Coordinates of N, CA and C and ligand atoms in Angstrom, one line a residue:
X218 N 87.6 100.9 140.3 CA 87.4 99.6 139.8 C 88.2 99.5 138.4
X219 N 88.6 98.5 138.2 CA 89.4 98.1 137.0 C 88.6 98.3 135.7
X220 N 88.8 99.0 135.1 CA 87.9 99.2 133.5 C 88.7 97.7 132.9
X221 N 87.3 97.4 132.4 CA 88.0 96.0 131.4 C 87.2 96.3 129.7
X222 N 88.1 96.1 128.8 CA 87.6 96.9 127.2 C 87.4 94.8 126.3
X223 N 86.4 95.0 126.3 CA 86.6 93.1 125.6 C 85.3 93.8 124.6
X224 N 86.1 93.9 123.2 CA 84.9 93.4 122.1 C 83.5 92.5 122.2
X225 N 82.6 93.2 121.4 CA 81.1 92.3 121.1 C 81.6 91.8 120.0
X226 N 81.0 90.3 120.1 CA 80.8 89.6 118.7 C 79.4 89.6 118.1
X227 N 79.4 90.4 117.4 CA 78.5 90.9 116.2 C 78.5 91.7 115.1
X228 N 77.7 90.9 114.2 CA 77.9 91.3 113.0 C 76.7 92.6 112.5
X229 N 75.9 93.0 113.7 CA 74.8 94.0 113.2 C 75.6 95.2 112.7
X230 N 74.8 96.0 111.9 CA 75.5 97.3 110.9 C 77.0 97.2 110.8
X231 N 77.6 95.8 110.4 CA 79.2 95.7 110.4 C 79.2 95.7 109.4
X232 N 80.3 96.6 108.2 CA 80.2 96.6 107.1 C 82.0 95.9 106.8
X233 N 81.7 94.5 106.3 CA 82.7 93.7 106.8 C 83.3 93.0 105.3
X234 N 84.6 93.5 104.9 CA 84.8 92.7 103.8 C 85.7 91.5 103.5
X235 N 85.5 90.6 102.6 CA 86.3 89.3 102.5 C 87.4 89.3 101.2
X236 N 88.5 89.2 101.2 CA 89.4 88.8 100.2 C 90.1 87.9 100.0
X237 N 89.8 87.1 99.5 CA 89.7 85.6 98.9 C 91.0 85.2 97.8
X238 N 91.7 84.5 98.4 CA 92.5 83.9 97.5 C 91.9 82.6 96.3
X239 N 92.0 82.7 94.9 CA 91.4 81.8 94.0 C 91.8 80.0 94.0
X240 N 93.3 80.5 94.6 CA 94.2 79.0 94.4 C 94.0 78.6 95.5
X241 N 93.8 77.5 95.3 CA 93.3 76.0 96.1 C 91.8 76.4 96.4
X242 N 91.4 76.5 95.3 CA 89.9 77.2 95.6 C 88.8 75.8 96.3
X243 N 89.3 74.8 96.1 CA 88.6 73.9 97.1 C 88.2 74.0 98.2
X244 N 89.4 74.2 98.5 CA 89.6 75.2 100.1 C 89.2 76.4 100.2
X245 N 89.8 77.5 99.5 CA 89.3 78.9 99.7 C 87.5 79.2 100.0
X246 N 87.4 78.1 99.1 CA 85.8 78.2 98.6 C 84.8 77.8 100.2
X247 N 85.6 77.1 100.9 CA 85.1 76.7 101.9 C 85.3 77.6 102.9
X248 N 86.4 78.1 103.1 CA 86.6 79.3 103.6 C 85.7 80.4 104.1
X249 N 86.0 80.4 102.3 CA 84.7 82.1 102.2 C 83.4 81.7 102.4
X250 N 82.5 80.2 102.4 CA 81.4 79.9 102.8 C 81.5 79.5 104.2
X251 N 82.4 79.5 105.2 CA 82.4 79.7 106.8 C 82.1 80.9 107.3
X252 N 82.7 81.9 106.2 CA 82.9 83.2 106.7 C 81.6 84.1 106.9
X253 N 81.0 83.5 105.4 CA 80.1 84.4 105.2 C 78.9 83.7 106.1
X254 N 79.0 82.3 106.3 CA 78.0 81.7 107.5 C 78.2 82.3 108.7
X255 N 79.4 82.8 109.4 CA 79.0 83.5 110.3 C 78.5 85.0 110.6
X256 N 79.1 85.4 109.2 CA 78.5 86.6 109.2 C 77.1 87.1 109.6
X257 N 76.3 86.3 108.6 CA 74.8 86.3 108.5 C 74.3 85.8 110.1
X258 N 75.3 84.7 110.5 CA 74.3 83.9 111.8 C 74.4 85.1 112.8
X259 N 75.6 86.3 113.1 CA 75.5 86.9 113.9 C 74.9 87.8 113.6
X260 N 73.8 88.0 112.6 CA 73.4 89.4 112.3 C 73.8 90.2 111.5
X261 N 74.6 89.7 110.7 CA 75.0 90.3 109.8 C 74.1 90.9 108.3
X262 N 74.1 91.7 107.5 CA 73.4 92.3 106.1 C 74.1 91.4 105.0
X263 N 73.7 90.8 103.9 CA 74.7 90.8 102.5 C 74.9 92.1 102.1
X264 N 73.9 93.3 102.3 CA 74.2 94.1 101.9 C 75.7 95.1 102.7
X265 N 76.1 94.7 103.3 CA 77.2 95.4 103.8 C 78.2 94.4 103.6
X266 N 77.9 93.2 103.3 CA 79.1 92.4 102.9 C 80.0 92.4 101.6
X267 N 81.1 92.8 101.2 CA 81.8 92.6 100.0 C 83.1 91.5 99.8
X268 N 82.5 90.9 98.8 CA 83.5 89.9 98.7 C 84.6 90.2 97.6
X269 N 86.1 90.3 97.2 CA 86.7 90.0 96.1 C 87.8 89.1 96.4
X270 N 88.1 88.7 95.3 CA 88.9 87.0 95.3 C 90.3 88.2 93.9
X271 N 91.2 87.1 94.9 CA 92.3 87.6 93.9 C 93.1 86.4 93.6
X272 N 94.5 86.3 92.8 CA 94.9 85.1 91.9 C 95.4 84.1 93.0
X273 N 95.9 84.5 94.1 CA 96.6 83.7 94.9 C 96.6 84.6 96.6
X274 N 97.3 83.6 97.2 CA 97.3 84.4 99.1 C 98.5 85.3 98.6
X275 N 99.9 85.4 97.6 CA 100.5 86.9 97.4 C 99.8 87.9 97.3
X276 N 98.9 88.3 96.4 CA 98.3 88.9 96.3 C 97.3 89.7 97.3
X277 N 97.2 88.3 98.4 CA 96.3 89.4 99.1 C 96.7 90.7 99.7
X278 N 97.7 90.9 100.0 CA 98.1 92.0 101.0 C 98.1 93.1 99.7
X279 N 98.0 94.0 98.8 CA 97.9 94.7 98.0 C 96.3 94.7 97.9
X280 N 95.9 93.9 97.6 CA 94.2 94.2 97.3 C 93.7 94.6 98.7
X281 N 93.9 94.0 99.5 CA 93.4 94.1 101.2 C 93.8 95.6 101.3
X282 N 95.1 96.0 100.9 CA 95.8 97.4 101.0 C 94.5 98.8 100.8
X283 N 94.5 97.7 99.4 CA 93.7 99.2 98.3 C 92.0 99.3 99.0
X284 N 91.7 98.0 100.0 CA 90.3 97.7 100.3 C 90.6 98.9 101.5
X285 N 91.6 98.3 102.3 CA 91.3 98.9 103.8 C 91.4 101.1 103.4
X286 N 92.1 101.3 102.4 CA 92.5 102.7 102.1 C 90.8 103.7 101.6
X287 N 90.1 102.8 101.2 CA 89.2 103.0 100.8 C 88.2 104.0 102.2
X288 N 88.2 102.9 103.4 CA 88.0 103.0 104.1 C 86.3 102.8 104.4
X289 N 85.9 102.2 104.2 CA 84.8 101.8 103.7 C 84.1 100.5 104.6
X290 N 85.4 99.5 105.0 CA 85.1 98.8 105.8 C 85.5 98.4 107.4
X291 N 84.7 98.3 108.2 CA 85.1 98.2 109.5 C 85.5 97.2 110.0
X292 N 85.9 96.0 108.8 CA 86.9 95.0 109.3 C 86.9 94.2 108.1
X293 N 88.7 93.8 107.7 CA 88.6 92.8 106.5 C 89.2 91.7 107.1
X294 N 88.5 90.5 106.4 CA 89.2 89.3 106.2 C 90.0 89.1 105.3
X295 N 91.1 88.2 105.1 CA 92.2 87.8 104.1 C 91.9 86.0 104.2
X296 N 91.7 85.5 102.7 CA 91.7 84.2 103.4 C 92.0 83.6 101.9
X297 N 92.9 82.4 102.5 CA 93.8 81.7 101.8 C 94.2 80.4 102.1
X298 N 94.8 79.6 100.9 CA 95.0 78.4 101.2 C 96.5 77.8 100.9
X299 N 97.7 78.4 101.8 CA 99.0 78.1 101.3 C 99.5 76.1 101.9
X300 N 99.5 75.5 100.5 CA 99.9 74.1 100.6 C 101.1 74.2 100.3
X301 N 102.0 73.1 100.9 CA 103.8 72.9 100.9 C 103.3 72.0 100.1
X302 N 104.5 72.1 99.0 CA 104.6 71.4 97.5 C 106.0 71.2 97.8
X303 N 106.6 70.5 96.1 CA 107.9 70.0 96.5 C 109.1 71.1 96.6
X304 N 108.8 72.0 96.6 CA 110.2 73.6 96.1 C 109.6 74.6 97.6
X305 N 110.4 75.5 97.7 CA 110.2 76.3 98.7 C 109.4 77.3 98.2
X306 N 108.8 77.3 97.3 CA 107.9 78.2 97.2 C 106.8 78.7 98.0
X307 N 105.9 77.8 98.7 CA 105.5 77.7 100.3 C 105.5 78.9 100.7
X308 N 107.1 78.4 101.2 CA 107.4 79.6 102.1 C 108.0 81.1 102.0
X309 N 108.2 81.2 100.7 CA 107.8 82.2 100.2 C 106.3 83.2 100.3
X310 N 105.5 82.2 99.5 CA 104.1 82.5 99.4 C 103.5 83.1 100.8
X311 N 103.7 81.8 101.8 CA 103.4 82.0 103.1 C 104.2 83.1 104.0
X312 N 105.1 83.6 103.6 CA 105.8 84.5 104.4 C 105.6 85.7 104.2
X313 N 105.4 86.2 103.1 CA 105.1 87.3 102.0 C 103.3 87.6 102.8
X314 N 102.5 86.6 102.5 CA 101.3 86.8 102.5 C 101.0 87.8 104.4
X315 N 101.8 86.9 105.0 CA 101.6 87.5 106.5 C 102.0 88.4 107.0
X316 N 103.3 88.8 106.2 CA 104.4 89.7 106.5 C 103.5 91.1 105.8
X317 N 102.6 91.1 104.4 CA 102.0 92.5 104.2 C 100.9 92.2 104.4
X318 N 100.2 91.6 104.9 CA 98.7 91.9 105.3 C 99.2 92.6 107.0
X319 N 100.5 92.1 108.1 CA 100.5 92.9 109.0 C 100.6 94.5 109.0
X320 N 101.6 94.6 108.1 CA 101.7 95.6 107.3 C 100.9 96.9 107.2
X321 N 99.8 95.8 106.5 CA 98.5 96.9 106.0 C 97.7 97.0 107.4
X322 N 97.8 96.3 108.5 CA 96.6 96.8 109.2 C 97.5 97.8 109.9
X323 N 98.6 97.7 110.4 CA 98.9 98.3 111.0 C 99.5 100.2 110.1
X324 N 99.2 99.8 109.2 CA 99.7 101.1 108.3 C 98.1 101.9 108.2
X325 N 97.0 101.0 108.0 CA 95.8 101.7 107.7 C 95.3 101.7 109.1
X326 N 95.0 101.0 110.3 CA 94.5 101.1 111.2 C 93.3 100.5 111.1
X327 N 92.8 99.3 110.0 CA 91.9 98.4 109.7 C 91.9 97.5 109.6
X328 N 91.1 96.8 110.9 CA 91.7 95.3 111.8 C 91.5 94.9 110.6
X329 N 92.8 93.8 110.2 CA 92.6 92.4 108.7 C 93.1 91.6 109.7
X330 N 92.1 90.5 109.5 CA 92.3 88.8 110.1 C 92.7 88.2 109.1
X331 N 93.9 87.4 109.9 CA 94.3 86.4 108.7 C 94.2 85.3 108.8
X332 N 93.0 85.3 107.2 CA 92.2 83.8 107.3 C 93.1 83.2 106.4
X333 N 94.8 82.6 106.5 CA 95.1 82.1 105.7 C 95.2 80.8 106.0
X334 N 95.2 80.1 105.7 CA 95.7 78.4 105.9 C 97.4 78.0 105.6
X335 N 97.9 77.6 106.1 CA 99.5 77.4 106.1 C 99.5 75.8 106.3
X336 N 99.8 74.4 105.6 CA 99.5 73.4 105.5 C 100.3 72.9 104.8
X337 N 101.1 71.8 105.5 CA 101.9 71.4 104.9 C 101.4 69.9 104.3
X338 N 100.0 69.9 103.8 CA 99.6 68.7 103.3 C 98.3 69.3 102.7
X339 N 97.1 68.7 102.1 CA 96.0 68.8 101.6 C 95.0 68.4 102.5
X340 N 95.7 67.7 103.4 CA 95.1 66.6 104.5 C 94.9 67.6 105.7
X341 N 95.6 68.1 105.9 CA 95.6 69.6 107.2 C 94.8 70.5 106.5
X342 N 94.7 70.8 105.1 CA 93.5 72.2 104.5 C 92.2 71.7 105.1
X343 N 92.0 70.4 104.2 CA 90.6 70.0 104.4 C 90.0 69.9 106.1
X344 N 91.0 69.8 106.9 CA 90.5 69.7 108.0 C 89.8 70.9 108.9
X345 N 91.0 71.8 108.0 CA 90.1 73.0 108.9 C 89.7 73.9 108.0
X346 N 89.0 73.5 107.0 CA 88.0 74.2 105.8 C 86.9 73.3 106.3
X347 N 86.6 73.0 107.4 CA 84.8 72.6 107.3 C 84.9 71.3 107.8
X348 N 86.6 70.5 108.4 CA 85.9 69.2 108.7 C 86.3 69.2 110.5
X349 N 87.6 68.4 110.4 CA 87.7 67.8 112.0 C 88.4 69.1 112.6
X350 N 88.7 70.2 112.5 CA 89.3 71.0 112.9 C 88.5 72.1 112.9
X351 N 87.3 72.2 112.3 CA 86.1 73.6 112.2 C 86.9 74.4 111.1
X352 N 86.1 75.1 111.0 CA 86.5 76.0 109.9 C 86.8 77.2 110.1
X353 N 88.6 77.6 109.5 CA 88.8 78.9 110.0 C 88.6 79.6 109.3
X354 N 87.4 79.8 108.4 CA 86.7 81.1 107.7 C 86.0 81.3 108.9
X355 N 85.2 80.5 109.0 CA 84.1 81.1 110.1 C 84.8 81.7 111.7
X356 N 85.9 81.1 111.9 CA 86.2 81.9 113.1 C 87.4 83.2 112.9
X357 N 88.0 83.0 111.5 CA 88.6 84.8 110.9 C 87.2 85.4 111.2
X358 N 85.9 85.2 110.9 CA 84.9 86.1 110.7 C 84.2 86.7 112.0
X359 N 84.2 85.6 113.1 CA 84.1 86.2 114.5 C 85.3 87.1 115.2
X360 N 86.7 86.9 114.4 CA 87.7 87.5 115.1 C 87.7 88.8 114.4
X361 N 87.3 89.1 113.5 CA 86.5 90.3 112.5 C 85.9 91.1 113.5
X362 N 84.7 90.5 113.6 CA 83.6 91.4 114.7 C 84.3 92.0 115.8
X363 N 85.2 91.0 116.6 CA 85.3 91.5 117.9 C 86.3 92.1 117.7
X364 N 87.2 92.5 116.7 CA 88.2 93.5 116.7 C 87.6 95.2 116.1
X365 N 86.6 94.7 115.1 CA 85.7 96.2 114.9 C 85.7 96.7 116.0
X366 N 84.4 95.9 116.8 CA 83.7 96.3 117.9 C 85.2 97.0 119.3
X367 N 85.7 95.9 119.3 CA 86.9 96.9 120.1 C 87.4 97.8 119.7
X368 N 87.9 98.1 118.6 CA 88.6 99.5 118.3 C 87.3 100.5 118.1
X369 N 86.1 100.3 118.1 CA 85.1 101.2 118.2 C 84.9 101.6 119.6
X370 N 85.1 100.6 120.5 CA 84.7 100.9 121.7 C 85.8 101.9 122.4
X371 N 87.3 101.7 121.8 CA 88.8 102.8 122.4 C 89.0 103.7 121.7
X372 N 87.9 104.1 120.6 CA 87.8 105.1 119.3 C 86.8 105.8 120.4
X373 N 85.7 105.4 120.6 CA 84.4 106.3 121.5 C 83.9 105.2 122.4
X374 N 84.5 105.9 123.4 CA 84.4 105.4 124.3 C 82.8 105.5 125.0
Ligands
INI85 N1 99.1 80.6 96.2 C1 98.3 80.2 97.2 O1 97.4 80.9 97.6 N2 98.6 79.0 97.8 C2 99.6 78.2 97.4 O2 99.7 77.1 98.0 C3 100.5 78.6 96.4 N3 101.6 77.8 96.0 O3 101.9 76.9 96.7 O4 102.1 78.0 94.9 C4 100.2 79.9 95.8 N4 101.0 80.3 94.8 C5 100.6 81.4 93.9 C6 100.9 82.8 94.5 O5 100.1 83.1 95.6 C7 100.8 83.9 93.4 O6 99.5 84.0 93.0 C8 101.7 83.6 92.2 O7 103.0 83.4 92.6 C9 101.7 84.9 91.2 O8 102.2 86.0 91.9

């Protein structure tokens, strides 16, 4: 019979961390309170949860770097809110941010979900920080679980 490997979503004994971009903290802020709402709803501890916020979504991929090296956590989130303004900076920001957070998971072998936001308006953040689009903190945070849970399950089988 066909073996099939599909992750649990849950947060019990997940020791699950968040790294938080500060700028557009309107947003971010909503983010990291999706995240941490799912955390808890699935069973999750505060005590196994660690949050740190750094200056911007550049930055995340270096702090996420030094979190995942640690090894400490069995899944990080990265979460961010990149808005198109008038200069290309954007896409900078935005290309940088995705290009080393791939980087690091695949260099550490510690699933990082990228909770970033890529929006070319204020009107597109707000939507999917908590309004007509749901919130993609809260579902970076289920895509967290079920990538722990799977690489635990092809680690010990
Ligand atoms: N950082 C963001 O997280 N989102 C943005 O929209 C953004 N824009 O557009 O400027 C942004 N810039 C700051 C950047 O992430 C760095 O913190 C900064 O360049 C210092 O390195």
């Amino acid at each position: 019979m066909t073996k099939i490997i599909e992750g649990h979503i849950t947060a019990k004994d997940l020791k699950l961390a968040l790294v938080v971009s500060r700028f557009n903290s309107f947003i971010t802020d909503r983010l990291l309170a999706g995240a941490c709402d799912a955390f808890l709803r699935h069973g999750g501890s505060d005590k196994l949860l660690t949050v740190v916020k750094t200056p911007g979504a550049f930055e995340l991929p270096l702090i996420t770097q030094a979190m995942a090296r640690t090894k400490k956590h069995d899944a990080i989130v990265a979460l961010g809110a990149v808005i198109r303004g008038d200069t290309p900076h954007f896409d900078y920001v935005a290309a940088e941010s995705i290009k080393g957070l791939a980087q690091v998971t695949l260099d550490t072998g510690v699933p990082i979900i990228y909770g970033v936001l890529t929006c070319d308006n204020v009107e597109q953040a707000i939507d999917r920080a908590g309004t007509k689009s749901g919130n993609k903190g809260f579902e970076a945070a289920v895509t967290a679980m079920e990538m722990a849970s799977l690489l635990r399950l092809i680690e010990k089988p």
